[in-house]
Amino acid sequence: MKRKSLVSINDYSKDEILEILEIAKKFEEQPNRNLLDGVVVGVLFFEPSTRTRLSFEAAIQRMGGRVIGFSEAGSTSVKKGESLKDTIQTVNQYADLIVMRHPVEGSARYASEVASIPVINAGDGANQHPTQCLLDLYTIQQTQNTLDDLNMTFVGDLKYGRTVHSLSIAMTMFKTTFHLVSPFELKLPSAVKMHIKDANLPYHQYTKLDEAIPLSDIIYMTRIQSERFSDPMEYERVKNSYVLNRELLQNSKPSMKVLHPLPRVNEISTDLDDSPQAYYFKQAQNGMFVREALIAYMLGLKV
Ligand code: CP
């Protein structure tokens, strides 16, 4: 049995990532495969979620496994002051695998060090969201028939957007040209940009969206992460920085697809939803197939 945790997308090599994407294709063909008989997965969400938690739970159930856990830490002994270490040590006794979302950066790494079973990071604060990254890669490959030599445009909150951090780092494996569109205050952090620089890949920074649109193979929209701002006035100032609509896409490549990890607030106009270039709801569906593939891969199960 493979037992490697997935905390940061860097924990897995390019070959490992590509293998998981190949397995995900099999789950997309047939999502219901009885591979987890007797397996219990602890799904621990200390922060709100729709897609990540439900797609993990759907994935586990479609594979015949069972879920324990919570979607709200207020219903657990955390409310009585229990430490993260004690919570993880306890779930470690009951489950075979832990999926955890937590608001504190580094908490998933800490949990993986405390637990003897593998831990999957389902988002730790503004740091990383590696399973979103896998489903984003799967979706990009599905729409462009390749992951290589693409023009990737990231738009919105590049500072606090953990999905952007994981995906930017992963795309450095694939000769990407990066177009980074954000308000000045919400630029991609230097630590993430360093991965692009180290890979000698081109990147361009913009504060306006329109310049990058005609160049893009993928436009990856993100929400301004209100919950990460210490100053609500600062959020108010930047919250409506970008709104993508049909008109703005007039000069885009016909093959270009718009992705978004969701939830959206108002950064994609609903007039785009029935455009052939809108791919964000299919992207969310892919999350279930990719999470099935990841669990099978981590547990060393033959698909
Ligand atoms: N993409 C994503 O993480 O969505 P949720 O917050 O709904 O899980």
Short mmCIF file of C-alpha atoms and ligand atoms in Angstrom, two decimals:
data_model
loop_
_atom_site.label_atom_id
_atom_site.label_comp_id
_atom_site.label_asym_id
_atom_site.label_seq_id
_atom_site.Cartn_x
_atom_site.Cartn_y
_atom_site.Cartn_z
CA MET A 1 0.00 0.00 0.00
CA LYS A 2 1.31 3.49 -0.90
CA ARG A 3 0.99 5.71 2.12
CA LYS A 4 2.32 9.07 0.99
CA SER A 5 0.33 12.09 2.18
CA LEU A 6 -0.61 14.87 -0.27
CA VAL A 7 -0.10 18.17 1.53
CA SER A 8 1.54 20.28 -1.16
CA ILE A 9 1.43 19.63 -4.91
CA ASN A 10 5.25 19.42 -4.71
CA ASP A 11 4.88 16.23 -2.68
CA TYR A 12 4.09 14.37 -5.92
CA SER A 13 6.36 14.16 -8.97
CA LYS A 14 5.26 15.00 -12.51
CA ASP A 15 5.11 11.25 -13.30
CA GLU A 16 2.96 10.57 -10.24
CA ILE A 17 0.60 13.43 -11.14
CA LEU A 18 0.26 12.20 -14.74
CA GLU A 19 -0.44 8.67 -13.48
CA ILE A 20 -3.29 9.96 -11.28
CA LEU A 21 -4.75 11.88 -14.25
CA GLU A 22 -4.68 8.66 -16.32
CA ILE A 23 -6.51 6.79 -13.53
CA ALA A 24 -9.07 9.61 -13.35
CA LYS A 25 -9.98 8.98 -17.02
CA LYS A 26 -11.02 5.44 -16.03
CA PHE A 27 -13.21 6.80 -13.22
CA GLU A 28 -14.82 9.25 -15.62
CA GLU A 29 -15.73 6.28 -17.85
CA GLN A 30 -17.05 4.33 -14.84
CA PRO A 31 -17.30 6.21 -11.51
CA ASN A 32 -18.82 3.29 -9.56
CA ARG A 33 -16.10 0.79 -8.67
CA ASN A 34 -16.23 -1.25 -5.50
CA LEU A 35 -12.62 -0.81 -4.40
CA LEU A 36 -12.96 0.50 -0.83
CA ASP A 37 -14.79 -2.34 0.89
CA GLY A 38 -13.96 -2.01 4.61
CA VAL A 39 -12.12 1.30 4.17
CA VAL A 40 -13.08 4.24 6.42
CA VAL A 41 -12.06 7.79 5.49
CA GLY A 42 -12.05 10.64 8.02
CA VAL A 43 -13.30 13.80 6.29
CA LEU A 44 -12.55 16.70 8.63
CA PHE A 45 -13.64 20.17 7.51
CA PHE A 46 -12.76 23.01 9.86
CA GLU A 47 -13.72 25.51 7.09
CA PRO A 48 -16.80 25.70 4.82
CA SER A 49 -16.87 23.78 1.54
CA THR A 50 -19.35 22.61 -1.06
CA ARG A 51 -17.34 20.96 -3.85
CA THR A 52 -14.29 19.59 -2.09
CA ARG A 53 -16.12 17.89 0.76
CA LEU A 54 -19.06 16.62 -1.25
CA SER A 55 -16.93 15.38 -4.15
CA PHE A 56 -14.64 13.54 -1.72
CA GLU A 57 -17.64 11.99 0.01
CA ALA A 58 -19.25 11.09 -3.32
CA ALA A 59 -15.96 9.61 -4.52
CA ILE A 60 -15.61 7.46 -1.38
CA GLN A 61 -19.22 6.27 -1.57
CA ARG A 62 -19.01 5.49 -5.29
CA MET A 63 -15.98 3.33 -4.44
CA GLY A 64 -17.82 1.46 -1.70
CA GLY A 65 -16.01 3.07 1.24
CA ARG A 66 -17.38 4.76 4.35
CA VAL A 67 -17.03 8.31 5.63
CA ILE A 68 -16.73 9.63 9.17
CA GLY A 69 -16.11 13.26 10.02
CA PHE A 70 -17.60 16.70 10.28
CA SER A 71 -18.32 19.74 8.18
CA GLU A 72 -18.27 22.14 11.11
CA ALA A 73 -15.69 21.93 13.90
CA GLY A 74 -18.16 23.64 16.28
CA SER A 75 -19.98 20.31 16.60
CA THR A 76 -16.83 18.56 17.86
CA SER A 77 -14.68 18.69 20.98
CA VAL A 78 -12.63 21.44 19.32
CA LYS A 79 -15.40 23.61 20.80
CA LYS A 80 -14.25 22.43 24.26
CA GLY A 81 -10.65 23.34 23.53
CA GLU A 82 -9.29 20.13 22.01
CA SER A 83 -6.04 20.66 20.10
CA LEU A 84 -5.60 19.78 16.42
CA LYS A 85 -2.99 17.22 17.48
CA ASP A 86 -5.46 15.40 19.73
CA THR A 87 -8.23 15.48 17.11
CA ILE A 88 -5.90 13.99 14.49
CA GLN A 89 -4.50 11.39 16.90
CA THR A 90 -8.07 10.31 17.66
CA VAL A 91 -9.29 10.07 14.06
CA ASN A 92 -6.06 8.22 13.29
CA GLN A 93 -7.41 5.36 15.45
CA TYR A 94 -10.69 5.11 13.51
CA ALA A 95 -9.86 5.74 9.85
CA ASP A 96 -7.54 4.55 7.08
CA LEU A 97 -7.08 7.96 5.47
CA ILE A 98 -7.72 11.57 6.52
CA VAL A 99 -9.00 14.37 4.27
CA MET A 100 -8.70 17.71 6.07
CA ARG A 101 -9.50 21.37 5.39
CA HIS A 102 -8.31 23.89 7.95
CA PRO A 103 -7.98 27.71 7.99
CA VAL A 104 -4.40 27.71 9.29
CA GLU A 105 -1.53 27.53 6.79
CA GLY A 106 0.71 24.58 7.59
CA SER A 107 -1.98 22.71 9.54
CA ALA A 108 -2.17 19.91 6.95
CA ARG A 109 1.59 19.36 7.10
CA TYR A 110 1.34 19.25 10.88
CA ALA A 111 -1.53 16.73 10.71
CA SER A 112 0.49 14.55 8.32
CA GLU A 113 3.34 14.52 10.85
CA VAL A 114 1.02 13.59 13.74
CA ALA A 115 -0.91 10.88 11.85
CA SER A 116 0.37 7.44 10.94
CA ILE A 117 -2.24 7.19 8.15
CA PRO A 118 -2.00 9.34 4.96
CA VAL A 119 -3.41 12.87 5.07
CA ILE A 120 -4.86 14.70 2.07
CA ASN A 121 -4.82 18.48 2.31
CA ALA A 122 -8.23 19.76 1.20
CA GLY A 123 -7.05 23.37 1.61
CA ASP A 124 -4.96 24.97 4.39
CA GLY A 125 -5.65 28.68 4.72
CA ALA A 126 -4.16 30.71 1.87
CA ASN A 127 -1.41 28.15 1.29
CA GLN A 128 -2.27 25.19 -0.96
CA HIS A 129 -5.17 23.17 -2.38
CA PRO A 130 -3.43 20.24 -4.10
CA THR A 131 -6.51 18.15 -4.95
CA GLN A 132 -8.08 21.18 -6.66
CA CYS A 133 -4.80 21.41 -8.55
CA LEU A 134 -5.11 17.80 -9.75
CA LEU A 135 -8.64 18.36 -11.00
CA ASP A 136 -7.57 21.62 -12.64
CA LEU A 137 -4.76 19.80 -14.45
CA TYR A 138 -7.17 17.06 -15.51
CA THR A 139 -9.59 19.67 -16.85
CA ILE A 140 -6.90 21.62 -18.69
CA GLN A 141 -5.64 18.42 -20.32
CA GLN A 142 -9.21 17.45 -21.21
CA THR A 143 -9.94 20.77 -22.91
CA GLN A 144 -6.58 21.45 -24.60
CA ASN A 145 -5.47 17.84 -25.28
CA THR A 146 -2.14 18.71 -23.66
CA LEU A 147 -0.62 20.33 -20.59
CA ASP A 148 2.43 21.63 -22.47
CA ASP A 149 3.14 25.05 -24.00
CA LEU A 150 -0.07 26.70 -22.83
CA ASN A 151 -0.78 30.34 -22.09
CA MET A 152 -2.36 30.30 -18.62
CA THR A 153 -4.04 33.46 -17.38
CA PHE A 154 -4.73 33.64 -13.65
CA VAL A 155 -7.14 36.38 -12.64
CA GLY A 156 -8.19 37.84 -9.30
CA ASP A 157 -6.85 37.16 -5.84
CA LEU A 158 -3.44 35.68 -6.60
CA LYS A 159 -2.19 36.54 -3.10
CA TYR A 160 -4.65 34.57 -0.98
CA GLY A 161 -5.98 32.15 -3.62
CA ARG A 162 -4.59 28.76 -2.60
CA THR A 163 -5.83 27.11 -5.80
CA VAL A 164 -3.71 29.56 -7.80
CA HIS A 165 -0.65 28.77 -5.71
CA SER A 166 -0.91 25.01 -6.21
CA LEU A 167 -1.77 25.24 -9.91
CA SER A 168 0.97 27.79 -10.71
CA ILE A 169 3.55 25.54 -9.11
CA ALA A 170 2.25 22.48 -10.97
CA MET A 171 2.16 24.28 -14.33
CA THR A 172 5.90 25.00 -14.04
CA MET A 173 6.32 21.30 -14.95
CA PHE A 174 4.75 21.95 -18.38
CA LYS A 175 6.54 24.84 -20.18
CA THR A 176 3.74 27.28 -19.40
CA THR A 177 3.62 31.01 -20.19
CA PHE A 178 2.01 32.75 -17.21
CA HIS A 179 -0.23 35.82 -17.39
CA LEU A 180 -0.92 37.09 -13.87
CA VAL A 181 -3.82 39.55 -13.59
CA SER A 182 -4.51 41.01 -10.16
CA PRO A 183 -4.94 44.24 -8.23
CA PHE A 184 -1.54 45.55 -7.17
CA GLU A 185 -2.20 44.47 -3.54
CA LEU A 186 -3.10 40.90 -4.50
CA LYS A 187 -0.13 39.85 -6.63
CA LEU A 188 1.16 36.29 -6.67
CA PRO A 189 3.40 35.83 -3.59
CA SER A 190 7.16 35.89 -4.21
CA ALA A 191 7.53 32.35 -2.85
CA VAL A 192 5.20 31.04 -5.58
CA LYS A 193 6.71 33.27 -8.27
CA MET A 194 10.09 31.82 -7.36
CA HIS A 195 8.95 28.45 -8.75
CA ILE A 196 8.24 30.13 -12.12
CA LYS A 197 11.59 31.91 -12.08
CA ASP A 198 13.47 28.75 -11.09
CA ALA A 199 11.88 26.93 -14.02
CA ASN A 200 12.98 29.77 -16.38
CA LEU A 201 9.42 30.25 -17.62
CA PRO A 202 8.03 33.57 -18.89
CA TYR A 203 5.50 35.46 -16.79
CA HIS A 204 3.73 38.77 -17.33
CA GLN A 205 1.90 40.77 -14.67
CA TYR A 206 -1.11 42.97 -15.39
CA THR A 207 -3.63 44.96 -13.41
CA LYS A 208 -6.12 45.00 -16.33
CA LEU A 209 -7.72 41.86 -17.72
CA ASP A 210 -8.37 42.71 -21.38
CA GLU A 211 -4.72 42.60 -22.55
CA ALA A 212 -4.24 38.93 -21.64
CA ILE A 213 -7.52 37.60 -23.05
CA PRO A 214 -6.54 37.11 -26.73
CA LEU A 215 -3.34 35.28 -25.70
CA SER A 216 -4.98 32.83 -23.33
CA ASP A 217 -5.60 29.09 -23.72
CA ILE A 218 -7.07 29.00 -20.21
CA ILE A 219 -8.48 31.88 -18.18
CA TYR A 220 -8.50 30.80 -14.54
CA MET A 221 -10.81 33.17 -12.67
CA THR A 222 -10.75 33.38 -8.87
CA ARG A 223 -12.82 34.95 -6.15
CA ILE A 224 -11.37 37.73 -4.01
CA GLN A 225 -10.98 35.81 -0.72
CA SER A 226 -12.89 38.05 1.70
CA GLU A 227 -12.21 35.71 4.63
CA ARG A 228 -8.42 36.24 4.40
CA PHE A 229 -8.45 40.07 4.68
CA SER A 230 -7.59 41.55 8.07
CA ASP A 231 -8.94 44.96 6.94
CA PRO A 232 -12.55 44.86 5.60
CA MET A 233 -12.04 48.26 3.92
CA GLU A 234 -9.24 46.79 1.82
CA TYR A 235 -11.59 44.01 0.68
CA GLU A 236 -14.28 46.55 -0.20
CA ARG A 237 -11.79 48.41 -2.39
CA VAL A 238 -10.77 45.39 -4.51
CA LYS A 239 -13.84 43.14 -4.40
CA ASN A 240 -15.19 44.08 -7.85
CA SER A 241 -11.84 44.34 -9.63
CA TYR A 242 -12.69 41.90 -12.43
CA VAL A 243 -15.97 40.71 -13.91
CA LEU A 244 -15.64 38.41 -16.92
CA ASN A 245 -18.55 38.42 -19.38
CA ARG A 246 -19.30 37.34 -22.96
CA GLU A 247 -18.44 40.72 -24.43
CA LEU A 248 -14.92 40.66 -22.96
CA LEU A 249 -14.26 37.30 -24.63
CA GLN A 250 -14.99 38.50 -28.18
CA ASN A 251 -11.29 38.42 -29.13
CA SER A 252 -10.46 35.19 -27.35
CA LYS A 253 -9.27 31.97 -29.03
CA PRO A 254 -12.25 29.70 -29.87
CA SER A 255 -10.46 26.85 -28.04
CA MET A 256 -9.96 28.95 -24.89
CA LYS A 257 -11.82 27.73 -21.79
CA VAL A 258 -12.77 29.65 -18.67
CA LEU A 259 -12.12 27.78 -15.43
CA HIS A 260 -12.92 28.77 -11.85
CA PRO A 261 -12.41 26.64 -8.71
CA LEU A 262 -15.74 28.05 -7.43
CA PRO A 263 -17.53 29.33 -5.46
CA ARG A 264 -17.88 32.50 -7.53
CA VAL A 265 -19.24 35.72 -6.14
CA ASN A 266 -19.60 38.08 -9.11
CA GLU A 267 -16.31 37.67 -11.01
CA ILE A 268 -17.96 35.64 -13.80
CA SER A 269 -21.18 37.06 -15.17
CA THR A 270 -23.95 34.46 -15.42
CA ASP A 271 -24.32 35.44 -19.09
CA LEU A 272 -21.20 33.35 -19.69
CA ASP A 273 -22.61 30.16 -18.15
CA ASP A 274 -24.10 28.77 -21.37
CA SER A 275 -21.12 29.77 -23.52
CA PRO A 276 -19.09 26.86 -24.98
CA GLN A 277 -16.06 28.53 -23.40
CA ALA A 278 -17.46 28.20 -19.87
CA TYR A 279 -16.11 24.99 -18.37
CA TYR A 280 -16.28 25.60 -14.59
CA PHE A 281 -19.19 23.31 -13.78
CA LYS A 282 -17.66 20.43 -15.75
CA GLN A 283 -14.42 21.25 -13.88
CA ALA A 284 -16.29 20.75 -10.59
CA GLN A 285 -17.64 17.40 -11.80
CA ASN A 286 -14.11 16.31 -12.72
CA GLY A 287 -13.22 16.79 -9.06
CA MET A 288 -15.08 13.62 -8.15
CA PHE A 289 -13.26 11.48 -10.76
CA VAL A 290 -9.88 12.89 -9.82
CA ARG A 291 -10.47 12.37 -6.10
CA GLU A 292 -11.50 8.78 -6.75
CA ALA A 293 -8.26 8.35 -8.70
CA LEU A 294 -6.18 9.95 -5.96
CA ILE A 295 -7.63 7.71 -3.24
CA ALA A 296 -7.10 4.60 -5.37
CA TYR A 297 -3.54 5.70 -6.13
CA MET A 298 -2.71 6.50 -2.49
CA LEU A 299 -4.04 3.19 -1.26
CA GLY A 300 -2.27 1.27 -4.04
CA LEU A 301 -5.51 -0.11 -5.50
CA LYS A 302 -5.60 -1.50 -9.03
CA VAL A 303 -8.24 0.28 -11.16
N1 CP B 1 -13.02 24.69 -5.10
C1 CP B 1 -13.32 24.56 -3.79
O1 CP B 1 -12.43 24.33 -2.96
O2 CP B 1 -14.63 24.71 -3.51
P1 CP B 1 -15.28 24.51 -2.06
O3 CP B 1 -14.72 25.60 -1.17
O4 CP B 1 -16.75 24.60 -2.27
O5 CP B 1 -14.83 23.16 -1.56
#
